[in-house]
mmCIF file of C-alpha atoms in Angstrom:
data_model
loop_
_atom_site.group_PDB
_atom_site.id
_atom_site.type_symbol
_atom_site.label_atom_id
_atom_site.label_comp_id
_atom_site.label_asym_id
_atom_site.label_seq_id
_atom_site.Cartn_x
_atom_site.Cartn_y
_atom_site.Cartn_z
ATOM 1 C CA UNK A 1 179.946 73.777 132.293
ATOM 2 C CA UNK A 2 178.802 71.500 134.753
ATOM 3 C CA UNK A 3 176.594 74.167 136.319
ATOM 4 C CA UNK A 4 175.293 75.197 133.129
ATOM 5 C CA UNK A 5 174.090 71.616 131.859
ATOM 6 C CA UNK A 6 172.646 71.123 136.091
ATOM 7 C CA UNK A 7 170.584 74.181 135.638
ATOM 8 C CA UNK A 8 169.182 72.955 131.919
ATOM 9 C CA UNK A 9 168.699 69.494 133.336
ATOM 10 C CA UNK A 10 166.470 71.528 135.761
ATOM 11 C CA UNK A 11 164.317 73.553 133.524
ATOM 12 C CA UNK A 12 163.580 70.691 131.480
ATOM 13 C CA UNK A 13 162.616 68.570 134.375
ATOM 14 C CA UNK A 14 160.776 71.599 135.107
ATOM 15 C CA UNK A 15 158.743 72.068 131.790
ATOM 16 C CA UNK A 16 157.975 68.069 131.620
ATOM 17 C CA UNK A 17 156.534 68.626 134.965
ATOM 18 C CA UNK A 18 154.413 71.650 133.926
ATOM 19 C CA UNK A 19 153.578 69.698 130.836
ATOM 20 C CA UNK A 20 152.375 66.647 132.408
ATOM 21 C CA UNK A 21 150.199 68.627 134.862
ATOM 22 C CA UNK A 22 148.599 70.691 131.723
ATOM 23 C CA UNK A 23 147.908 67.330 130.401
ATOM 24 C CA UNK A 24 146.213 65.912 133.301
ATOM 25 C CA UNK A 25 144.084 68.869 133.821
ATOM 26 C CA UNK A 26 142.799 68.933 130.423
ATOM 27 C CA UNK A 27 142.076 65.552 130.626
ATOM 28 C CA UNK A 28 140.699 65.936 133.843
ATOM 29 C CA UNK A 29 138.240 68.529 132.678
ATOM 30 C CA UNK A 30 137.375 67.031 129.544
ATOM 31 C CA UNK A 31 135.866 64.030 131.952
ATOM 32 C CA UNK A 32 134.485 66.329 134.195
ATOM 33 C CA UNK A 33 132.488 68.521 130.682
ATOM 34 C CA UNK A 34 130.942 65.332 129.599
ATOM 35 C CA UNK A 35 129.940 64.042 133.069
ATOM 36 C CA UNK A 36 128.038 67.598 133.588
ATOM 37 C CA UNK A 37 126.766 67.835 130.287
ATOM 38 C CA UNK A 38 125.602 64.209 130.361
ATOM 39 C CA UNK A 39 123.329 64.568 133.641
ATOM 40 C CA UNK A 40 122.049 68.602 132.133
ATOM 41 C CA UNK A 41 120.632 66.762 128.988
ATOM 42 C CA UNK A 42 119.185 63.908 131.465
ATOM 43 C CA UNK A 43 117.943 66.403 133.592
ATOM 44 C CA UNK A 44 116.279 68.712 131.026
ATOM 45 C CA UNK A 45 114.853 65.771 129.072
ATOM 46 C CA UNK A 46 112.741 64.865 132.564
ATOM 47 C CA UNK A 47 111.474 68.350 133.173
ATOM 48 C CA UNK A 48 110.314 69.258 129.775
ATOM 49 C CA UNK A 49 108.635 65.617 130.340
ATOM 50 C CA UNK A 50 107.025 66.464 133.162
ATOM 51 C CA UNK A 51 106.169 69.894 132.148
ATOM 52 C CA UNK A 52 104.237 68.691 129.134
ATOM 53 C CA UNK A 53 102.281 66.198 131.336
ATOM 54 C CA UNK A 54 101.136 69.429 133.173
ATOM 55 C CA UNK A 55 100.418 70.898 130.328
ATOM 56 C CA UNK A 56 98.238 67.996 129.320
ATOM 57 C CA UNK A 57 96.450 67.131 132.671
ATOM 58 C CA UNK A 58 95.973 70.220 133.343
ATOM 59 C CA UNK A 59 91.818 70.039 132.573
ATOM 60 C CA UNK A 60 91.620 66.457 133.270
ATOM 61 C CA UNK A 61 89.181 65.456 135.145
ATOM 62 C CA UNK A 62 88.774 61.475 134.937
ATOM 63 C CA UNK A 63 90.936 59.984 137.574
ATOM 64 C CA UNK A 64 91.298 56.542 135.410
ATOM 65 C CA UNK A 65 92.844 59.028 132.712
ATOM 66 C CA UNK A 66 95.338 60.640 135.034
ATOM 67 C CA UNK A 67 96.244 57.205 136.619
ATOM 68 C CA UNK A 68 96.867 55.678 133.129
ATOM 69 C CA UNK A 69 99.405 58.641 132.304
ATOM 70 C CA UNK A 70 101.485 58.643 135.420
ATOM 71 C CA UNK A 71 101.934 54.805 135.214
ATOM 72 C CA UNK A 72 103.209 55.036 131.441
ATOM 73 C CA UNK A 73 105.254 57.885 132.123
ATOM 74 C CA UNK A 74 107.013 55.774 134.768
ATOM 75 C CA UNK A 75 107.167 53.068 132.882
ATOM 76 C CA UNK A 76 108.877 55.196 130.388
ATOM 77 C CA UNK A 77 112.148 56.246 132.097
ATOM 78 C CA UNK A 78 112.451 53.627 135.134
ATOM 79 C CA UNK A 79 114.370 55.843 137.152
ATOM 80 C CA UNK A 80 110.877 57.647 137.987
ATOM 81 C CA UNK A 81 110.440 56.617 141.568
ATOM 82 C CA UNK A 82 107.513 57.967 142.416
ATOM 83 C CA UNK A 83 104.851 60.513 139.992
ATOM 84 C CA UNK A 84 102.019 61.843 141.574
ATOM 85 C CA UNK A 85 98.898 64.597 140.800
ATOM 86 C CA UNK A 86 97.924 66.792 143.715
ATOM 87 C CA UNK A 87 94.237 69.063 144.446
ATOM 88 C CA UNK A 88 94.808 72.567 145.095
ATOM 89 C CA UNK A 89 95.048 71.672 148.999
ATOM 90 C CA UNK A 90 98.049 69.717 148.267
ATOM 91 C CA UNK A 91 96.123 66.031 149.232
ATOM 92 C CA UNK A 92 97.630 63.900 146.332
ATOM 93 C CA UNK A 93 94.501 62.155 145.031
ATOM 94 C CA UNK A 94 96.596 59.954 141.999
ATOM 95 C CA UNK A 95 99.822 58.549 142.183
ATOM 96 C CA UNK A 96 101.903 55.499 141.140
ATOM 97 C CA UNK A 97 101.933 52.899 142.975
ATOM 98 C CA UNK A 98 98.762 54.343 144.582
ATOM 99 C CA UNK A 99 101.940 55.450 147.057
ATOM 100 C CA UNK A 100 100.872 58.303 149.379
ATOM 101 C CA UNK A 101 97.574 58.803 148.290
ATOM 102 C CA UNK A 102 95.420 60.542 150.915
ATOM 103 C CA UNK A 103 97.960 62.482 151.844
ATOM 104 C CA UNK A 104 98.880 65.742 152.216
ATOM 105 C CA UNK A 105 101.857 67.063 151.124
ATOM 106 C CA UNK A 106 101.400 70.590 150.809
ATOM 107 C CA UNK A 107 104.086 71.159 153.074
ATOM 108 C CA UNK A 108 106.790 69.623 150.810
ATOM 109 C CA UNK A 109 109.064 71.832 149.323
ATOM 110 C CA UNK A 110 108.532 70.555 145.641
ATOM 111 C CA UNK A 111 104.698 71.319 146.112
ATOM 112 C CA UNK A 112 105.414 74.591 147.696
ATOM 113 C CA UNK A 113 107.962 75.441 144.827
ATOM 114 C CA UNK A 114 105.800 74.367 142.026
ATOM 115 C CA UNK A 115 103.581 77.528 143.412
ATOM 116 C CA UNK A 116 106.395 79.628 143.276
ATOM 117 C CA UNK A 117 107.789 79.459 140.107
ATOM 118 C CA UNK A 118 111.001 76.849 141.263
ATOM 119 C CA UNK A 119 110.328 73.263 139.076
ATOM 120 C CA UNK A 120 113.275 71.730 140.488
ATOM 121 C CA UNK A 121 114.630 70.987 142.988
ATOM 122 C CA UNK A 122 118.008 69.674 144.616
ATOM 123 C CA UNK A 123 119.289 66.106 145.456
ATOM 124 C CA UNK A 124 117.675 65.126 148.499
ATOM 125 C CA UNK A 125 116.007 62.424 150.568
ATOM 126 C CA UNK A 126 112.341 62.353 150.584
ATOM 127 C CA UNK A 127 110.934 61.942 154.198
ATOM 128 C CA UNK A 128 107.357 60.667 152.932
ATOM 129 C CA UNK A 129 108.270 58.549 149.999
ATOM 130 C CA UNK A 130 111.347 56.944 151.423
ATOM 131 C CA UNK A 131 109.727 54.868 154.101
ATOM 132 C CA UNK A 132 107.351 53.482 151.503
ATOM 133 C CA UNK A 133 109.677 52.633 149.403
ATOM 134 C CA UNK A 134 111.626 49.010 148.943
ATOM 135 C CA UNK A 135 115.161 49.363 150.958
ATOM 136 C CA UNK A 136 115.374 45.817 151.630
ATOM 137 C CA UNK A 137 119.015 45.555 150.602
ATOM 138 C CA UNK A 138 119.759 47.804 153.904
ATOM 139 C CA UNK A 139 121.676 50.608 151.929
ATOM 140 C CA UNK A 140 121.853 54.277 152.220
ATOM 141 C CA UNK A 141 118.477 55.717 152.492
ATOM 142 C CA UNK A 142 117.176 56.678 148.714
ATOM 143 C CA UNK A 143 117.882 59.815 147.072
ATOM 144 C CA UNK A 144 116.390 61.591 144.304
ATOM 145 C CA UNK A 145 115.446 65.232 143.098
ATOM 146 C CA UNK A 146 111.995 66.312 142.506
ATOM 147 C CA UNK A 147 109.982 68.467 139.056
ATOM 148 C CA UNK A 148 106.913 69.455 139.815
ATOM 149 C CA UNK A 149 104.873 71.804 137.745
ATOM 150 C CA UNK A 150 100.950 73.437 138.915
ATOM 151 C CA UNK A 151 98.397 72.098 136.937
ATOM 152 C CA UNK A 152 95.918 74.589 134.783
ATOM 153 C CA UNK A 153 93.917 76.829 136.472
ATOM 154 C CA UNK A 154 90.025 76.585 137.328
ATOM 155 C CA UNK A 155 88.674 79.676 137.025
ATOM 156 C CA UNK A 156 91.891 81.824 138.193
ATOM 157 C CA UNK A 157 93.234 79.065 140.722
ATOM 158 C CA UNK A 158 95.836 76.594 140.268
ATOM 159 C CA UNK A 159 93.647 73.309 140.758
ATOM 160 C CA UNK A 160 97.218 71.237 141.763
ATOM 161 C CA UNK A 161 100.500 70.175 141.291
ATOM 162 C CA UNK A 162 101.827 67.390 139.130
ATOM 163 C CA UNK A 163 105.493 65.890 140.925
ATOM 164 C CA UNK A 164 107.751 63.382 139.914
ATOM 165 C CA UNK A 165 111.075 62.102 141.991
ATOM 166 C CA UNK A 166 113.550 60.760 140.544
ATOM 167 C CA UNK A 167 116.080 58.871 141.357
ATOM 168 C CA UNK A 168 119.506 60.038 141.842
ATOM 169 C CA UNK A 169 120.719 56.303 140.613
ATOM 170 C CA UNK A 170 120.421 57.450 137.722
ATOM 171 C CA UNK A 171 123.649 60.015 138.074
ATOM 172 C CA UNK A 172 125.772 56.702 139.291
ATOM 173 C CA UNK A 173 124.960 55.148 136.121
ATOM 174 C CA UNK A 174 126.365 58.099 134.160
ATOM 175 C CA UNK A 175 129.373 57.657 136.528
ATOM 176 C CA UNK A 176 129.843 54.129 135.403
ATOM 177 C CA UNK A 177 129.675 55.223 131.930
ATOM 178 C CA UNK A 178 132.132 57.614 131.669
ATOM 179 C CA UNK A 179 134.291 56.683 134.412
ATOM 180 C CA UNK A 180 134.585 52.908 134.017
ATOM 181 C CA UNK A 181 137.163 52.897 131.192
ATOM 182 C CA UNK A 182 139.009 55.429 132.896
ATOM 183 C CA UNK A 183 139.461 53.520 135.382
ATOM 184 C CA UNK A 184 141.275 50.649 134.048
ATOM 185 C CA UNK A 185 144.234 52.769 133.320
ATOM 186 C CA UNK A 186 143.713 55.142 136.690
ATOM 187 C CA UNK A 187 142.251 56.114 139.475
ATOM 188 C CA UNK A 188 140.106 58.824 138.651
ATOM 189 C CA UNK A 189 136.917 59.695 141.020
ATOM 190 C CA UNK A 190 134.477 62.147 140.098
ATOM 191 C CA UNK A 191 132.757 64.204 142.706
ATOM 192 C CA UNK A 192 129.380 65.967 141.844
ATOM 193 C CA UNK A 193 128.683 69.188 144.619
ATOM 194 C CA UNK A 194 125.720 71.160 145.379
ATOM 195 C CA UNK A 195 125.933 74.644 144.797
ATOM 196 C CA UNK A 196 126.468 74.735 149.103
ATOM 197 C CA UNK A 197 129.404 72.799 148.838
ATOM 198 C CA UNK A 198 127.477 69.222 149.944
ATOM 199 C CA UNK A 199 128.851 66.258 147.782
ATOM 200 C CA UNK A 200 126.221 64.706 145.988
ATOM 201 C CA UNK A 201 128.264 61.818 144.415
ATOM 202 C CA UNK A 202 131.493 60.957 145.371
ATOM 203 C CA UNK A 203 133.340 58.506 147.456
ATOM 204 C CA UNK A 204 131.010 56.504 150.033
ATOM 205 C CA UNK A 205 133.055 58.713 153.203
ATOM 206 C CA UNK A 206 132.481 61.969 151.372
ATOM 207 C CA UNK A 207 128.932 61.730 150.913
ATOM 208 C CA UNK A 208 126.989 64.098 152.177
ATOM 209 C CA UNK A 209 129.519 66.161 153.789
ATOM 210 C CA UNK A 210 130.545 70.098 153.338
ATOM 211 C CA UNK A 211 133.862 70.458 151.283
ATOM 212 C CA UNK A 212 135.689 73.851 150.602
ATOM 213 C CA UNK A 213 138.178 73.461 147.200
ATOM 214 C CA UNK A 214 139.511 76.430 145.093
ATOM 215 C CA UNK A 215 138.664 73.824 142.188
ATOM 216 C CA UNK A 216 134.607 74.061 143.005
ATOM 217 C CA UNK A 217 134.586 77.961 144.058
ATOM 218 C CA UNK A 218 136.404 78.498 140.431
ATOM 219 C CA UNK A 219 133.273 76.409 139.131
ATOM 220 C CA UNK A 220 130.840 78.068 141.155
ATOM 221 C CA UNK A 221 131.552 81.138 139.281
ATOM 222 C CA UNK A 222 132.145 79.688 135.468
ATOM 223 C CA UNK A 223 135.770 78.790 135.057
ATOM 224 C CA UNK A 224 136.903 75.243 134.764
#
């Protein structure tokens, strides 16, 4: 008897144990859907924005025009760091800020992309823009990800690019959002990866470093 009521006292331990680990993971993955679904709408909603601004100064020709529409673009969404209109060469001749004007970025790989069909690209720091930009609170060096779209074409050649960076602040924010009330009642910390395995978002000593987890290869390839 005493055997019988040990080994029930087991398998109910054992299903309470199951249960509560089914219960965590769907909770676990209900955080992580809206956390990925928050930053795809975010993330769509700045590239069809962009796009369209090709779209639009695409036969533009007066400068004032151009310099007007990148200014209240950015002063649209303020996590627009940096918006800028490039000539075929690549020389950016408008840009926000008046940052980088001059110069020739035809070597960057959202200009370079833009050309080849790819409109965006990962999280990143960019080498140019960063040193121009305010880091006075001595932080880790700005991140963002970059659109960029080619402009119309002038008699069968693209005549530039249009690019935007933006800030990958705006990803912590979501963070906060969701996260915040979470963690009042536990520690829960979300970790966003690149498709090579670099985290993105995470805890300060993770950052930027390679992790392997069964959890991210199973996401790699569709399952939660």
């Amino acid at each position: 008897g005493t055997s019988a009521r040990s080994a029930g006292s087991v398998r109910e331990a054992s299903t309470a144990t199951e249960q509560m680990r089914l219960s965590i993971g769907n909770r676990l993955a209900d955080l992580a859907f809206q956390t990925a679904s928050r930053l795809d709408r975010a993330t769509y909603e700045r590239y069809r924005e962009v796009q369209l601004m090709a779209d639009r100064l695409g036969s533009e020709t007066d400068r004032h025009v151009v310099a007007r529409e990148l200014g209240a673009i950015q002063a649209s969404y303020r996590h627009y760091a940096w918006v800028g209109l490039t000539d075929a060469g690549g020389v950016v001749r408008t840009s926000t800020g008046g940052l980088l004007e001059g110069v020739n970025v035809s070597a960057r790989p959202w200009f370079k992309g833009a050309l080849e069909g790819r409109h965006l690209g990962d999280v990143h720091e960019a080498v140019l823009l960063a040193r121009l930009l305010d880091n006075s609170d001595g932080g880790a060096p700005p991140r963002f990800f970059h659109i960029a779209f080619p402009l119309g074409h002038d008699q069968g050649k693209t005549r530039g690019v249009l690019g935007a960076h933006v800030s990958w602040d705006w990803a912590k924010e979501v963070r906060k959002t969701i996260f915040t009330p979470v963690h009042r009642h536990s520690s829960v910390e979300p970790l966003i990866v690149s498709r090579a395995g670099e985290v993105l978002l995470g805890p300060a000593d993770l950052e930027g470093r390679r992790i392997e987890l069964p959890s991210v290869a199973r996401a790699a390839q569709g399952a939660a």
